Amino acid sequence: MEAMVIGGGVAGPVAAIALRRIGWGVTVCEAYADPAGDVGSFVSLGDNGLRALHAIGCRDAVAARGTALPLLRLRSGRGKLLGEAARGRVTLMRGHLVETLRDLALAAGARIVTGRRLTGADARTAAFADGSTATADLIVGADGIHSRLRAVIDPAAPVARFAGLWTVGGLSARPVEPGAFGIMFGARATMVSAPTAAGTLWAAQVPAARPPAGPVDRDAVAALFDGDRGPAAALVRSTQQWHPRTVMQAMPGGVPRWHRDGMVVLGDAAHPMGAGQGANLAVEDAVVLARCLRDAPAVDAALVRYEALRRPRTGKMLEVAGANRDAKVAGPLAARMRDAMMPFFFQRFAEKSGAWMYDYDVEWTTATTPAPAST
Ligand SMILES: Cc1cc2nc3c(=O)[nH]c(=O)nc-3n(C[C@H](O)[C@H](O)[C@H](O)COP(=O)(O)OP(=O)(O)OC[C@H]3O[C@@H](n4cnc5c(N)ncnc54)[C@H](O)[C@@H]3O)c2cc1C
């Protein structure tokens, strides 16, 4: 059996590795020429994403490119500790994650073709911008938040929209509290920080009615944190390496249709998260898809199983991602409420309420069963 995977970001190479493990031939087609190396922003993989990588033998190689941070710590702009949880994660540059996953996919025997952009598809035949076409038993759309394959599967599919936050970040020489991934809810913006051997990775998440029109400048970003306690403003002012500005996008209602006729979407193409757990879910999706293809009698039956296994979890995560964004765009009154209530709720419920997110296991060795018939 042959799969064509569209997109060589996070979900694409993981799908390629997982499909090679069940004996499929795989070609990954990536629109851009290179994986981005040291540029781009950083991502964090939680226990759930790392567990999914472990299931296909990739955890150690990925973890070796990043920094393990055993704690998550939340503070208000006044310096108040809002919550702390032992939520292990590995933080690394997205470019390094992609590079490592592509190397692992190649080592597993997948083919990766770069500079090849999908423009359309029909009946398991993909068409590319260079005029070429190719046919496979399955076309996997791992082509991200603006997925072309999503629109091929369902021309009426909604498109992702600005989610009310933009973000910019960098690498700073200014140290922060060691061992903890920090989130500080400032008066005007949220600061996310991760101490690594190379320095402090940081990202400012800024609420706005519309994305900024032009380039953002260091002083303007630092000024967003003047008045907040803690190192946020100093982190910005001492930044040596800037990461590009990103606009958060989301599709709150979700993607109605994930598959048809041997074509399927996964990762951001199936459930644009904005940020948060997006890369973790992309990894989980790819492993579960391969598991279903391994066990089901035919490709289309496998896609039905895959959707039945993944919809409830990704739908719940979309709701959480929306609530997390709301916490970051809170007005002054809501922010005061958040700062007053969070210490109480976080300590009491964080462990329990986070368990469904972080304790999830892709269950690679367990056989999948047919999805219950819908009524
Ligand atoms: C600022 C920011 C911070 C984030 N932080 C985190 C985090 O800490 N933790 C987390 O879990 N998630 C995080 N995310 C989300 C995460 O990056 C995404 O959810 C994840 O990358 C989705 O993986 P994917 O493979 O589905 O899509 P992508 O990683 O976007 O990959 C899609 C790939 O498809 C290619 N492509 C697109 N169109 C075509 C085409 N027509 N033909 C061929 N190739 C195509 C693209 O070039 C790209 O390589 C963050 C996102 C942002 C913006």
Coordinates of C-alpha atoms and ligand atoms in Angstrom, one line a residue:
M1 CA 0.0 0.0 0.0
E2 CA 1.2 3.5 -0.8
A3 CA 0.5 6.8 1.0
M4 CA 1.1 10.3 -0.2
V5 CA 1.5 12.7 2.7
I6 CA 1.0 16.3 1.9
G7 CA 3.0 18.5 4.3
G8 CA 6.4 17.9 5.9
G9 CA 5.7 19.9 9.2
V10 CA 4.9 18.0 12.4
A11 CA 2.1 15.7 11.5
G12 CA 3.5 14.8 8.1
P13 CA 6.8 13.2 9.1
V14 CA 5.2 11.5 12.1
A15 CA 2.5 10.0 9.8
A16 CA 5.3 8.8 7.5
I17 CA 7.2 7.1 10.3
A18 CA 4.0 5.5 11.7
L19 CA 2.9 4.3 8.2
R20 CA 6.4 2.8 7.5
R21 CA 6.0 0.9 10.8
I22 CA 2.9 -0.9 9.4
G23 CA 4.7 -1.6 6.1
W24 CA 3.3 1.1 3.8
G25 CA 5.4 2.9 1.2
V26 CA 5.3 6.7 1.9
T27 CA 6.1 9.8 -0.1
V28 CA 5.9 13.2 1.8
C29 CA 5.3 16.2 -0.4
E30 CA 6.3 19.5 1.2
A31 CA 5.6 22.9 -0.4
Y32 CA 8.7 24.7 0.9
A33 CA 12.3 23.8 0.2
D34 CA 13.7 23.5 3.7
P35 CA 12.5 22.7 7.2
A36 CA 13.4 26.1 8.7
G37 CA 16.4 25.1 11.0
D38 CA 16.9 27.4 13.8
V39 CA 14.3 30.0 12.8
G40 CA 10.6 30.1 13.6
S41 CA 9.2 29.9 17.1
F42 CA 9.3 27.3 19.8
V43 CA 6.8 24.6 20.8
S44 CA 6.4 22.5 23.9
L45 CA 5.6 18.8 23.8
G46 CA 3.7 17.5 26.9
D47 CA 3.6 13.9 28.2
N48 CA 0.8 13.0 25.8
G49 CA 2.8 14.1 22.7
L50 CA 6.0 12.5 24.0
R51 CA 4.2 9.3 24.8
A52 CA 2.9 9.2 21.2
L53 CA 6.4 9.7 19.9
H54 CA 7.7 7.0 22.1
A55 CA 5.1 4.6 20.6
I56 CA 6.9 4.9 17.3
G57 CA 10.4 5.0 18.6
C58 CA 11.0 8.8 18.2
R59 CA 10.8 10.2 21.7
D60 CA 14.5 10.1 22.6
A61 CA 15.7 11.8 19.4
V62 CA 13.2 14.6 19.7
A63 CA 13.8 15.1 23.5
A64 CA 17.5 15.3 22.8
R65 CA 16.9 18.5 20.7
G66 CA 15.0 20.3 23.5
T67 CA 15.0 21.3 27.1
A68 CA 13.0 19.2 29.7
L69 CA 11.2 21.5 32.1
P70 CA 9.5 19.6 35.0
L71 CA 7.2 22.4 36.2
L72 CA 4.5 24.7 34.8
R73 CA 4.3 28.0 36.8
L74 CA 1.6 30.7 36.4
R75 CA 1.9 34.3 37.7
S76 CA -0.1 37.4 37.5
G77 CA 1.4 40.7 36.4
R78 CA 1.6 41.7 40.0
G79 CA 3.9 38.8 40.7
K80 CA 1.3 36.7 42.5
L81 CA 1.8 32.9 42.1
L82 CA -1.5 31.8 40.4
G83 CA -0.6 28.1 40.2
E84 CA 2.1 25.5 39.8
A85 CA 1.9 22.0 38.5
A86 CA 4.3 19.2 37.9
R87 CA 3.5 19.0 34.2
G88 CA 6.7 17.8 32.4
R89 CA 7.3 19.1 28.9
V90 CA 10.1 19.3 26.4
T91 CA 10.5 22.7 24.8
L92 CA 12.3 23.1 21.5
M93 CA 12.4 25.2 18.3
R94 CA 9.7 24.2 15.9
G95 CA 12.4 24.1 13.1
H96 CA 14.5 21.6 15.2
L97 CA 11.4 19.4 15.8
V98 CA 10.6 19.3 12.1
E99 CA 14.2 18.7 11.1
T100 CA 14.5 15.8 13.6
L101 CA 11.2 14.2 12.5
R102 CA 12.1 14.5 8.8
D103 CA 15.5 12.8 9.5
L104 CA 13.6 10.0 11.4
A105 CA 11.1 9.6 8.5
L106 CA 13.9 9.3 6.0
A107 CA 15.7 6.7 8.2
A108 CA 12.4 4.8 8.4
G109 CA 12.4 4.6 4.6
A110 CA 10.0 7.3 3.6
R111 CA 10.7 9.6 0.6
I112 CA 10.5 13.3 1.2
V113 CA 10.1 15.7 -1.8
T114 CA 10.4 19.4 -1.0
G115 CA 9.3 22.3 -3.1
R116 CA 6.2 20.3 -4.2
R117 CA 2.9 22.1 -3.4
L118 CA -0.5 20.4 -3.6
T119 CA -3.0 22.3 -5.7
G120 CA -5.8 19.8 -6.0
A121 CA -6.8 16.1 -5.8
D122 CA -9.4 13.8 -7.1
A123 CA -10.0 10.0 -6.7
R124 CA -6.7 9.4 -5.0
T125 CA -4.7 11.4 -7.5
A126 CA -2.9 14.5 -6.3
A127 CA -2.1 17.5 -8.5
F128 CA 0.9 19.8 -7.8
A129 CA 1.8 23.4 -8.6
D130 CA 4.6 22.2 -10.9
G131 CA 2.0 20.5 -13.2
S132 CA 2.8 16.9 -12.0
T133 CA 0.3 14.4 -10.7
A134 CA 0.7 11.3 -8.5
T135 CA -1.6 8.5 -7.4
A136 CA -1.7 6.6 -4.1
D137 CA -4.0 4.4 -2.0
L138 CA -4.3 7.2 0.5
I139 CA -3.7 10.9 0.4
V140 CA -3.0 12.3 3.9
G141 CA -3.5 16.1 4.4
A142 CA -0.9 17.1 6.9
D143 CA -0.8 20.5 5.3
G144 CA -1.5 22.7 8.2
I145 CA -4.0 25.4 9.2
H146 CA -4.8 26.6 5.7
S147 CA -5.0 23.0 4.3
R148 CA -5.6 22.7 0.6
L149 CA -6.6 19.0 1.0
R150 CA -9.3 20.1 3.6
A151 CA -10.9 22.3 0.9
V152 CA -10.7 19.4 -1.7
I153 CA -12.4 17.0 0.7
D154 CA -15.1 19.6 1.5
P155 CA -15.2 22.7 -0.7
A156 CA -17.7 24.2 1.8
A157 CA -15.2 23.8 4.7
P158 CA -14.7 26.9 6.9
V159 CA -11.4 28.8 6.8
A160 CA -9.3 29.7 9.8
R161 CA -9.6 33.3 11.1
F162 CA -7.6 35.6 13.3
A163 CA -8.2 34.5 16.9
G164 CA -7.6 37.9 18.6
L165 CA -4.0 37.3 19.6
W166 CA -0.7 37.9 17.8
T167 CA 2.7 36.7 19.2
V168 CA 6.3 37.6 18.8
G169 CA 9.3 36.2 20.7
G170 CA 13.0 35.5 20.8
L171 CA 16.0 34.2 22.7
S172 CA 17.3 36.4 25.5
A173 CA 20.4 36.3 27.7
R174 CA 18.3 37.3 30.7
P175 CA 17.8 34.3 33.0
V176 CA 14.4 33.4 34.5
E177 CA 13.4 31.0 37.3
P178 CA 15.1 27.7 36.4
G179 CA 13.2 24.4 35.8
A180 CA 9.8 25.9 35.1
F181 CA 7.9 26.8 32.0
G182 CA 6.4 30.2 33.0
I183 CA 3.2 32.0 32.0
M184 CA 2.8 35.5 33.3
F185 CA -0.6 37.2 32.7
G186 CA 0.4 40.8 32.4
A187 CA -1.9 43.9 32.3
R188 CA -1.6 44.2 28.5
A189 CA -0.1 41.0 27.3
T190 CA 0.9 37.5 28.4
M191 CA 4.6 36.4 28.6
V192 CA 5.5 32.8 28.1
S193 CA 9.1 31.8 29.0
A194 CA 11.3 28.7 29.0
P195 CA 14.8 28.6 30.4
T196 CA 17.1 26.6 28.1
A197 CA 20.9 26.1 27.9
A198 CA 21.1 28.6 25.0
G199 CA 19.2 31.3 27.0
T200 CA 15.6 32.1 27.8
L201 CA 13.1 31.5 25.0
W202 CA 10.2 33.8 25.3
A203 CA 7.0 34.7 23.5
A204 CA 4.7 37.7 24.1
Q205 CA 1.0 37.0 23.3
V206 CA -0.8 40.2 22.6
P207 CA -4.6 40.7 22.4
A208 CA -5.7 42.8 19.5
A209 CA -8.9 43.4 17.5
R210 CA -6.9 42.9 14.3
P211 CA -3.4 41.7 13.5
P212 CA -0.7 44.5 13.5
A213 CA -0.2 46.0 10.0
G214 CA 3.6 46.5 10.0
P215 CA 6.7 45.2 11.7
V216 CA 6.7 45.3 15.6
D217 CA 9.5 47.1 17.3
R218 CA 11.4 46.0 20.4
D219 CA 10.5 49.1 22.5
A220 CA 6.8 48.8 21.7
V221 CA 6.8 45.1 22.7
A222 CA 8.8 45.8 25.9
A223 CA 6.5 48.7 26.8
L224 CA 3.6 46.2 26.9
F225 CA 5.2 44.8 30.1
D226 CA 6.3 48.0 31.7
G227 CA 4.4 48.1 35.0
D228 CA 4.2 44.3 35.3
R229 CA 6.4 42.6 37.9
G230 CA 9.0 40.1 36.9
P231 CA 11.5 39.9 34.1
A232 CA 9.2 40.2 31.1
A233 CA 10.2 43.7 29.9
A234 CA 13.8 43.0 30.6
L235 CA 13.6 39.8 28.6
V236 CA 12.4 41.7 25.5
R237 CA 15.0 44.4 25.9
S238 CA 17.9 41.9 26.2
T239 CA 16.8 39.8 23.3
Q240 CA 19.6 38.8 20.9
Q241 CA 17.7 36.7 18.5
W242 CA 14.1 37.6 17.4
H243 CA 11.6 35.0 16.1
P244 CA 9.1 36.1 13.5
R245 CA 5.8 37.6 14.5
T246 CA 2.9 35.1 14.2
V247 CA -0.8 35.6 14.1
M248 CA -2.9 33.1 16.1
Q249 CA -5.7 31.6 13.9
A250 CA -8.5 29.3 14.9
M251 CA -11.7 27.8 13.6
P252 CA -13.9 27.6 16.7
G253 CA -16.6 25.4 15.1
G254 CA -14.1 22.9 13.9
V255 CA -13.8 21.1 10.6
P256 CA -17.0 19.3 9.7
R257 CA -15.5 16.7 7.3
W258 CA -12.2 15.0 7.8
H259 CA -12.2 12.4 5.0
R260 CA -13.7 11.1 1.8
D261 CA -12.6 8.7 -1.0
G262 CA -9.2 7.8 0.3
M263 CA -8.3 11.3 1.4
V264 CA -8.0 12.4 5.0
V265 CA -6.8 15.4 7.1
L266 CA -5.0 15.4 10.4
G267 CA -3.2 17.9 12.7
D268 CA -4.0 21.6 12.2
A269 CA -5.7 20.7 8.9
A270 CA -8.3 18.8 10.8
H271 CA -8.5 21.0 14.0
P272 CA -6.7 24.3 14.0
M273 CA -5.9 25.0 17.6
G274 CA -4.1 28.4 17.4
A275 CA -1.3 27.1 19.7
G276 CA -1.4 25.2 23.0
Q277 CA -1.6 21.5 22.3
G278 CA -1.6 21.7 18.4
A279 CA 1.7 19.9 17.8
N280 CA 0.9 17.3 20.5
L281 CA -2.4 16.5 18.9
A282 CA -0.8 16.4 15.4
V283 CA 1.6 13.7 16.6
E284 CA -1.2 11.7 18.3
D285 CA -3.4 11.9 15.2
A286 CA -0.7 10.6 12.9
V287 CA 0.0 7.6 15.2
V288 CA -3.7 6.8 15.7
L289 CA -4.3 7.0 11.9
A290 CA -1.6 4.4 11.2
R291 CA -3.0 2.2 14.0
C292 CA -6.4 2.2 12.3
L293 CA -4.9 1.6 8.8
R294 CA -3.1 -1.4 10.3
D295 CA -6.2 -2.9 11.8
A296 CA -9.1 -2.1 9.5
P297 CA -10.0 -4.3 6.5
A298 CA -10.0 -1.3 4.0
V299 CA -8.7 2.3 3.8
D300 CA -12.1 4.0 4.0
A301 CA -13.1 1.8 7.0
A302 CA -9.9 2.9 8.7
L303 CA -10.7 6.5 8.2
V304 CA -14.0 6.1 9.8
R305 CA -12.3 4.5 12.9
Y306 CA -9.7 7.2 12.9
E307 CA -12.3 9.9 13.0
A308 CA -14.3 8.1 15.7
L309 CA -11.2 7.8 17.9
R310 CA -10.0 11.4 17.4
R311 CA -13.1 13.6 17.2
P312 CA -14.1 13.6 20.9
R313 CA -10.6 14.4 22.1
T314 CA -9.7 17.1 19.6
G315 CA -13.2 18.7 20.0
K316 CA -12.6 19.0 23.8
M317 CA -9.2 20.4 23.2
L318 CA -10.6 23.0 20.8
E319 CA -12.8 24.2 23.7
V320 CA -9.9 24.4 26.1
A321 CA -7.8 26.3 23.5
G322 CA -10.6 28.8 23.2
A323 CA -10.8 29.2 27.0
N324 CA -7.0 29.7 27.2
R325 CA -7.2 32.4 24.6
D326 CA -10.0 34.1 26.5
A327 CA -7.8 34.1 29.6
K328 CA -5.2 36.0 27.7
V329 CA -7.5 38.6 26.2
A330 CA -9.3 39.3 29.4
G331 CA -10.2 42.9 30.1
P332 CA -9.2 44.6 33.4
L333 CA -12.2 43.4 35.4
A334 CA -12.0 39.8 34.1
A335 CA -8.3 39.8 34.7
R336 CA -8.8 40.8 38.3
M337 CA -11.3 38.0 38.7
R338 CA -8.9 35.5 37.0
D339 CA -6.1 36.5 39.3
A340 CA -8.3 36.2 42.4
M341 CA -9.9 32.8 41.5
M342 CA -7.1 31.0 39.7
P343 CA -4.9 30.1 42.8
F344 CA -7.9 28.5 44.4
F345 CA -9.1 26.5 41.3
F346 CA -5.7 25.7 39.8
Q347 CA -4.3 24.0 42.9
R348 CA -7.5 22.0 43.5
F349 CA -8.4 21.0 40.0
A350 CA -5.3 21.3 37.8
E351 CA -4.2 17.7 38.4
K352 CA -7.6 16.2 37.9
S353 CA -8.8 18.4 35.0
G354 CA -5.5 18.2 33.2
A355 CA -5.3 14.4 33.4
W356 CA -7.4 13.7 30.3
M357 CA -5.1 16.0 28.3
Y358 CA -1.7 14.8 29.5
D359 CA -2.3 11.1 30.5
Y360 CA -3.7 10.2 27.1
D361 CA -2.1 7.2 25.5
V362 CA -2.3 6.5 21.7
E363 CA -2.3 2.7 22.6
W364 CA -0.2 1.7 19.6
T365 CA -0.2 -2.0 20.5
T366 CA -3.9 -2.3 21.2
A367 CA -6.0 -3.4 18.2
T368 CA -8.7 -0.8 17.0
T369 CA -12.3 -2.0 16.6
P370 CA -14.9 -0.8 14.2
A371 CA -16.5 2.5 15.1
P372 CA -20.1 2.1 16.4
A373 CA -22.7 2.8 13.7
S374 CA -24.0 6.4 13.9
T375 CA -27.7 6.8 14.6
Ligands
LIG1 C1 3.4 30.8 17.9 C2 2.9 29.4 18.1 C3 3.3 28.7 19.2 C4 2.9 27.4 19.3 N1 3.3 26.6 20.4 C5 2.8 25.4 20.5 C6 3.2 24.6 21.7 O1 3.9 25.1 22.6 N2 2.8 23.3 21.7 C7 2.0 22.7 20.8 O2 1.6 21.6 20.9 N3 1.6 23.4 19.7 C8 2.0 24.7 19.5 N4 1.7 25.4 18.4 C9 0.8 24.8 17.4 C10 1.7 23.9 16.5 O3 2.8 24.6 15.9 C11 0.8 23.4 15.3 O4 -0.4 22.9 15.9 C12 1.5 22.2 14.6 O5 2.6 22.7 14.0 C13 0.6 21.6 13.6 O6 1.3 20.6 12.9 P1 0.8 20.2 11.4 O7 1.8 19.3 10.9 O8 -0.6 19.9 11.4 O9 0.9 21.6 10.6 P2 2.3 22.4 10.3 O10 3.3 22.2 11.3 O11 1.8 23.8 10.0 O12 2.8 21.8 9.0 C14 2.1 21.9 7.7 C15 3.1 21.7 6.6 O13 2.4 21.6 5.4 C16 3.1 22.4 4.4 N5 2.1 22.7 3.4 C17 1.1 23.7 3.5 N6 0.4 23.7 2.4 C18 0.9 22.8 1.5 C19 0.6 22.3 0.2 N7 -0.4 22.9 -0.5 N8 1.4 21.4 -0.4 C20 2.4 20.8 0.3 N9 2.8 21.2 1.6 C21 2.0 22.2 2.2 C22 3.7 23.6 5.2 O14 4.7 24.2 4.5 C23 4.1 22.9 6.5 O15 5.4 22.4 6.4 C24 2.1 26.8 18.3 C25 1.7 27.5 17.1 C26 2.1 28.8 17.0 C27 1.7 29.6 15.8

